[in-house]
Coordinates of C-alpha atoms and ligand atoms in Angstrom, one line a residue:
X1 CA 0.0 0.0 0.0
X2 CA 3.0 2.7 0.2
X3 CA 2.5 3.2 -3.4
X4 CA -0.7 4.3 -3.0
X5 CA 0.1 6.5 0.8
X6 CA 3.0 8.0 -1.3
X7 CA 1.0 9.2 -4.0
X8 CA -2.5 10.2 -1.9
X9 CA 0.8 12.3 0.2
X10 CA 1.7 13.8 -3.5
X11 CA -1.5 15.3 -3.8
X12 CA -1.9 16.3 -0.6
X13 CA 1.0 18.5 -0.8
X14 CA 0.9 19.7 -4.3
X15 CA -3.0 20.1 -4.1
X16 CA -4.5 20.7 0.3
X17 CA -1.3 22.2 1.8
X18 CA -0.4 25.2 -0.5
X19 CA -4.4 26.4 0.1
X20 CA -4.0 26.1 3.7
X21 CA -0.4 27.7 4.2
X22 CA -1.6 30.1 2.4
X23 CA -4.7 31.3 4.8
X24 CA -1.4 30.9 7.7
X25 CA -0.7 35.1 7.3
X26 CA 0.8 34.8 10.6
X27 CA 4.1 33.2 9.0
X28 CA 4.1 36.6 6.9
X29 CA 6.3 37.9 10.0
X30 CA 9.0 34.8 9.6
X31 CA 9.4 35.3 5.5
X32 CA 12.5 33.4 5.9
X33 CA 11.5 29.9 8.1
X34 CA 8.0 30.2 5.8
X35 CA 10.1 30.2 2.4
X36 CA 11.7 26.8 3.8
X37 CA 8.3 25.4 4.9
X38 CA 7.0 26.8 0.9
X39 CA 9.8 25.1 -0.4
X40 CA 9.8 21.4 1.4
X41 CA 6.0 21.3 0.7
X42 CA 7.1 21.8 -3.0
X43 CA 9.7 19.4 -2.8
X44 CA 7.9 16.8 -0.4
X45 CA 5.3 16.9 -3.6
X46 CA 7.4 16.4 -6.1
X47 CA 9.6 13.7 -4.3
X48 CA 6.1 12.1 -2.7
X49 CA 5.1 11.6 -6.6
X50 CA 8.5 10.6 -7.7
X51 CA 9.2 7.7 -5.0
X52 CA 5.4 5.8 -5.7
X53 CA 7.0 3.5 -8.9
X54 CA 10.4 3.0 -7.0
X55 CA 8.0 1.7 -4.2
X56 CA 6.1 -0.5 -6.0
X57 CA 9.4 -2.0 -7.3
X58 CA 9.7 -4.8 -4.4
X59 CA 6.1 -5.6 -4.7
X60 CA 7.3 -7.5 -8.3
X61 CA 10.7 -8.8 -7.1
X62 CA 10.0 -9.9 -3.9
X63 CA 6.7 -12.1 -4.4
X64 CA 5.8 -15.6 -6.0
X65 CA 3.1 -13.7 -7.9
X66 CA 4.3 -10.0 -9.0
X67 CA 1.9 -10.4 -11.3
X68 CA -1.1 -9.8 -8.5
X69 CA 0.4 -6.6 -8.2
X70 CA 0.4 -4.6 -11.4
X71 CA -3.0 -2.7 -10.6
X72 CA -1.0 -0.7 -8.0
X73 CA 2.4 -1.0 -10.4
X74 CA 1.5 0.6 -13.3
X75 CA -0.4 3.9 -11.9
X76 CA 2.2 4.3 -9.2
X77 CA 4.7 4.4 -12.6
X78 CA 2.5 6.1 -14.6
X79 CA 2.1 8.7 -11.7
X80 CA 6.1 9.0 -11.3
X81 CA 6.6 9.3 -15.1
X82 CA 4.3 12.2 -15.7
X83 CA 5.6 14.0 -12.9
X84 CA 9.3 13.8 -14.8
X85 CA 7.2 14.6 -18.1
X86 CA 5.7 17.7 -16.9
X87 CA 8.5 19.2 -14.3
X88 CA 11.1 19.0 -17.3
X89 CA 8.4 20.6 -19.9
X90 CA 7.4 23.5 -17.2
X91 CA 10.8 24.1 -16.3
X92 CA 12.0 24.8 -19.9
X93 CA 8.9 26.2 -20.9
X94 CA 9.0 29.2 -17.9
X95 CA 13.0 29.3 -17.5
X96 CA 13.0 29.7 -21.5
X97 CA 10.4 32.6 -21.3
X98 CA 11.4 34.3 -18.1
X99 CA 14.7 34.6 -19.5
X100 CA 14.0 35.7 -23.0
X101 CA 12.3 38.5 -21.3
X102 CA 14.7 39.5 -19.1
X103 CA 17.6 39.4 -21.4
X104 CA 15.1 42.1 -23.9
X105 CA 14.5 44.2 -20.9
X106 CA 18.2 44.5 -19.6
X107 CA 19.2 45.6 -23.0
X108 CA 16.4 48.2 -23.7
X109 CA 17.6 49.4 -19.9
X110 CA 21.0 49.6 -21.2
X111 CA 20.1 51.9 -24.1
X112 CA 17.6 53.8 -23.0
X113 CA 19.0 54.4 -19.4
X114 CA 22.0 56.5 -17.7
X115 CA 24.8 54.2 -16.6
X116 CA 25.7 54.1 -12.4
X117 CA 27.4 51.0 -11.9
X118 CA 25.2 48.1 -11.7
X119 CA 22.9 50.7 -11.5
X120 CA 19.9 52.0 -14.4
X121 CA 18.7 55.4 -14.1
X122 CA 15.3 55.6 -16.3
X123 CA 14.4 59.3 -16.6
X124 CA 11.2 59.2 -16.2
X125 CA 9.1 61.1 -13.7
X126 CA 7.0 58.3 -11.7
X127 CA 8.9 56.7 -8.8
X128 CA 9.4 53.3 -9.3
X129 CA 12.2 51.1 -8.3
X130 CA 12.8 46.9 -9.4
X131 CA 15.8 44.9 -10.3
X132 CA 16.4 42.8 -13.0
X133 CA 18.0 39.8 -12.1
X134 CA 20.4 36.8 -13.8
X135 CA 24.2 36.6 -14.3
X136 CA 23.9 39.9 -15.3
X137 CA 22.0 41.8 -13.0
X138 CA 20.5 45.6 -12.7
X139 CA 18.9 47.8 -10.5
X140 CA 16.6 50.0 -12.2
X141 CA 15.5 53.1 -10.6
X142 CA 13.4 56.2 -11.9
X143 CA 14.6 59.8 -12.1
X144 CA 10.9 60.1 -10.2
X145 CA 12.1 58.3 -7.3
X146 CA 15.9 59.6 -6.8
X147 CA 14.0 62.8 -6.4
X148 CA 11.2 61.6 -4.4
X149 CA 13.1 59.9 -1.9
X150 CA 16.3 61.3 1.0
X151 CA 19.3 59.3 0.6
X152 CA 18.4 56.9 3.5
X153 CA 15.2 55.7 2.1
X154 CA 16.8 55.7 -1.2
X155 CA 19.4 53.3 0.6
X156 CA 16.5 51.6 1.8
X157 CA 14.9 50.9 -2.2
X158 CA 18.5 50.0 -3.1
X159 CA 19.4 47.5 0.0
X160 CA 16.2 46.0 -0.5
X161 CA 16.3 45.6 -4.4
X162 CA 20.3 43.9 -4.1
X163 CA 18.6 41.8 -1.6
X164 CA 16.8 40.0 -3.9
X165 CA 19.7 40.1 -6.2
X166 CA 22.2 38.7 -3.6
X167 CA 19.5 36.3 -2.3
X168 CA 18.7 35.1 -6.0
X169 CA 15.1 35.1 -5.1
X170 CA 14.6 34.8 -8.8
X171 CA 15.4 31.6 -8.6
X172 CA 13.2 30.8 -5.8
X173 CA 9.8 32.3 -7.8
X174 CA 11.1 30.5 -10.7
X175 CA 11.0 27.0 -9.0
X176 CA 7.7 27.9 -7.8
X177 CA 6.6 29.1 -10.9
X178 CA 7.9 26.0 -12.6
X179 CA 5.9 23.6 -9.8
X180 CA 3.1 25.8 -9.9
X181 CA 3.1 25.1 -14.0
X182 CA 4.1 21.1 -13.7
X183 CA 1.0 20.7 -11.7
X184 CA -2.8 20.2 -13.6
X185 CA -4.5 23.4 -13.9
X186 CA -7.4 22.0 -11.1
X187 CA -5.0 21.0 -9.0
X188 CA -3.1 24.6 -8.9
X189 CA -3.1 27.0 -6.6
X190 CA -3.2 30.4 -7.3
X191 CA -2.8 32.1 -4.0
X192 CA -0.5 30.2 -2.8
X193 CA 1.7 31.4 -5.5
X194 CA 0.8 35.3 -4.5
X195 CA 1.6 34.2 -0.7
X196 CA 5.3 32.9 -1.9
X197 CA 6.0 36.6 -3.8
X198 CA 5.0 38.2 -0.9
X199 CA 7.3 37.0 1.5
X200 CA 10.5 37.2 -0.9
X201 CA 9.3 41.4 -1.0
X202 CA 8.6 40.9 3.1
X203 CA 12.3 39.2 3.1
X204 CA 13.5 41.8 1.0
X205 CA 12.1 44.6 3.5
X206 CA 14.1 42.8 6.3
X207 CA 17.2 43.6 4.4
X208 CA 16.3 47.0 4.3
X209 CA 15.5 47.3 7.8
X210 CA 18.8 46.2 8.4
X211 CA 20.8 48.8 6.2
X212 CA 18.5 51.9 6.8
X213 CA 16.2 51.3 10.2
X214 CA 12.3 50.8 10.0
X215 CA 11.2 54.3 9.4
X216 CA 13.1 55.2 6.4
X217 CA 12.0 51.8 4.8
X218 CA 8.4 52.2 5.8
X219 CA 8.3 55.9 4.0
X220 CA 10.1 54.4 1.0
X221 CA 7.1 51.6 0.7
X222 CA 4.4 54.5 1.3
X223 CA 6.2 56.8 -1.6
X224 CA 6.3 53.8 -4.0
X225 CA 3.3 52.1 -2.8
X226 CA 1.6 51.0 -6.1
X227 CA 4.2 51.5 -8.5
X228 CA 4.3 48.9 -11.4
X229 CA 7.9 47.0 -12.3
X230 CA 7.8 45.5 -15.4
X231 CA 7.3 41.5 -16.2
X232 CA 9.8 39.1 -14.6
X233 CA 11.6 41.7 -13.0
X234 CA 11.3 42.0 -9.0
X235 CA 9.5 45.5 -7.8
X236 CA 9.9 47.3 -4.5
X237 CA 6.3 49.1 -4.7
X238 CA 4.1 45.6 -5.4
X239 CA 1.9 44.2 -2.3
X240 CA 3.2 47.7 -0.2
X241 CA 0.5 48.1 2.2
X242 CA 0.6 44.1 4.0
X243 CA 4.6 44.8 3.6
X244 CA 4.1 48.0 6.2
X245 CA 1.9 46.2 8.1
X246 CA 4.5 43.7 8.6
X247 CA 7.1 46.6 9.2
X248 CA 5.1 48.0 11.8
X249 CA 4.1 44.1 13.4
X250 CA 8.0 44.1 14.3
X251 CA 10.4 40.8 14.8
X252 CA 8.4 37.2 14.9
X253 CA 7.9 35.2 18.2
X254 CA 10.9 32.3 18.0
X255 CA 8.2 30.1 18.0
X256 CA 6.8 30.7 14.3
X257 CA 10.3 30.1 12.9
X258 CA 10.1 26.8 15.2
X259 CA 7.1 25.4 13.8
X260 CA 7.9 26.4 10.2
X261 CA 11.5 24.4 10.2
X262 CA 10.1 21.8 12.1
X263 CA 6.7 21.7 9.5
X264 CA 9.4 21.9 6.5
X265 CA 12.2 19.1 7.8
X266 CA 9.1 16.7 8.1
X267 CA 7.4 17.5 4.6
X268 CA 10.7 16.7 3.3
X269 CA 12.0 13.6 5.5
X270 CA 7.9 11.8 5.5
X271 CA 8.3 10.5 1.3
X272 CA 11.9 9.3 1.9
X273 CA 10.7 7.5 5.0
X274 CA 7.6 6.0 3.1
X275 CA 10.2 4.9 0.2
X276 CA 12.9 3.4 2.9
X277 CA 9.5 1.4 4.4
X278 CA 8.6 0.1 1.1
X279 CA 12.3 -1.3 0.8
X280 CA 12.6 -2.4 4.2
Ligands
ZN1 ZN1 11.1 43.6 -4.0

């Protein structure tokens, strides 16, 4: 029967979990710990799905009759295959297109913008800040915002936009992205998706803290509060009013953090145990 636990588990965390984690807003104030738990329930999922035909292996070799056994055989490797089918087609699929875009953008930034560094200066009058991530990396900013903002809350825009750079939280949405492709459109979920962006920009706002204090990166958000970034870049202004909220909410209790790692190490460690069971 582990075949079967294994996959019903797949479901469960590709499917139940990501709905209900979701509705969890309390782990908005532990972005880091809630990324982890985010990210074992993804990989729990995928490795749940991937272990049901390697457990239904010792049902054929280890029996007078392997034969008896191929009603849970063949959908537990029918159930592993398509998961390799449509992880590999979703990952080229959105890796190809997020970075076809990217690339187009970086070099229309390049033309069209004045040269800082690493950094893009867009003149243009409406604040708006976002990097563009990949090997080669940009922070964008607006004429609008460098005069909008004092130098510490410009600090604040920057420290929080190399943030995601340094912490290649591009990478992060795109495995997301990918899973959130891979799985069956009724089997998707939509918010959970949203909740994962928002804590890489609530993640992002910790950085900021750090460099320029709570109060100059709370009146950065409120200046740039609604301000568009383009597609597949990362913006500072998207989701600004929960991000304050979550300024102004302070550090987490120890405890969240506590639950989430714990919550994570056992998504992750429950389909390898399942898989060691069905070998044992
Ligand atoms: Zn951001």
């Amino acid at each position: 029967m582990i075949p079967f636990v294994l996959a019903a588990l797949a479901v469960l965390l590709v499917w139940v979990a990501p709905g209900l984690m979701a509705r969890q807003k309390g782990f908005r104030r532990a972005p880091r710990s809630a990324l982890w738990a985010w990210q074992a329930v993804a990989v729990g999922g995928i490795l749940a799905a991937l272990a049901a035909a390697p457990a239904a292996l010792p049902l054929l070799v280890g029996d007078d009759d392997p034969m008896a056994h191929l009603w849970l055989v063949v959908p537990a490797v029918l159930v592993s295959a398509l998961v390799v089918v449509r992880l590999l087609v979703a990952g080229h699929r959105v890796g190809t297109r997020l970075r076809r875009v990217r690339t187009d953008h970086r070099e229309l930034v390049d033309i069209v913008a004045q040269h800082d560094q690493r950094m893009r200066i867009l003149q243009h009058p409406t604040p708006t800040a976002y990097c563009i991530p990949g090997r080669q990396s940009r922070v964008v900013l607006s004429q609008g915002v460098l005069d909008a903002l004092p130098p510490d809350q410009l600090e604040a825009v920057v420290a929080h936009e190399e943030a995601h750079l340094r912490g290649r939280h591009d990478l992060l949405l795109e495995f997301f992205s990918v899973v959130h492709s891979a799985v069956p459109e009724p089997l998707r979920s939509p918010p959970a998706l949203g909740e994962v962006r928002l804590l890489v920009e609530a993640l992002a706002d910790r950085a900021a803290v750090r460099h320029s204090g709570e109060l100059a990166t709370a009146r950065a958000l409120m200046t740039l509060a609604g301000s568009q970034a383009p597609e597949a870049a990362l913006g500072v202004g998207t989701t600004a009013p929960v991000r304050l909220r979550l300024l102004a909410d302070g550090p987490p209790h120890p405890a969240l953090s506590v639950i989430a790692y714990s919550y994570a190490a056992v998504t992750v460690t429950l389909p390898l145990v399942l898989l060691g069971l069905a070998w044992a």
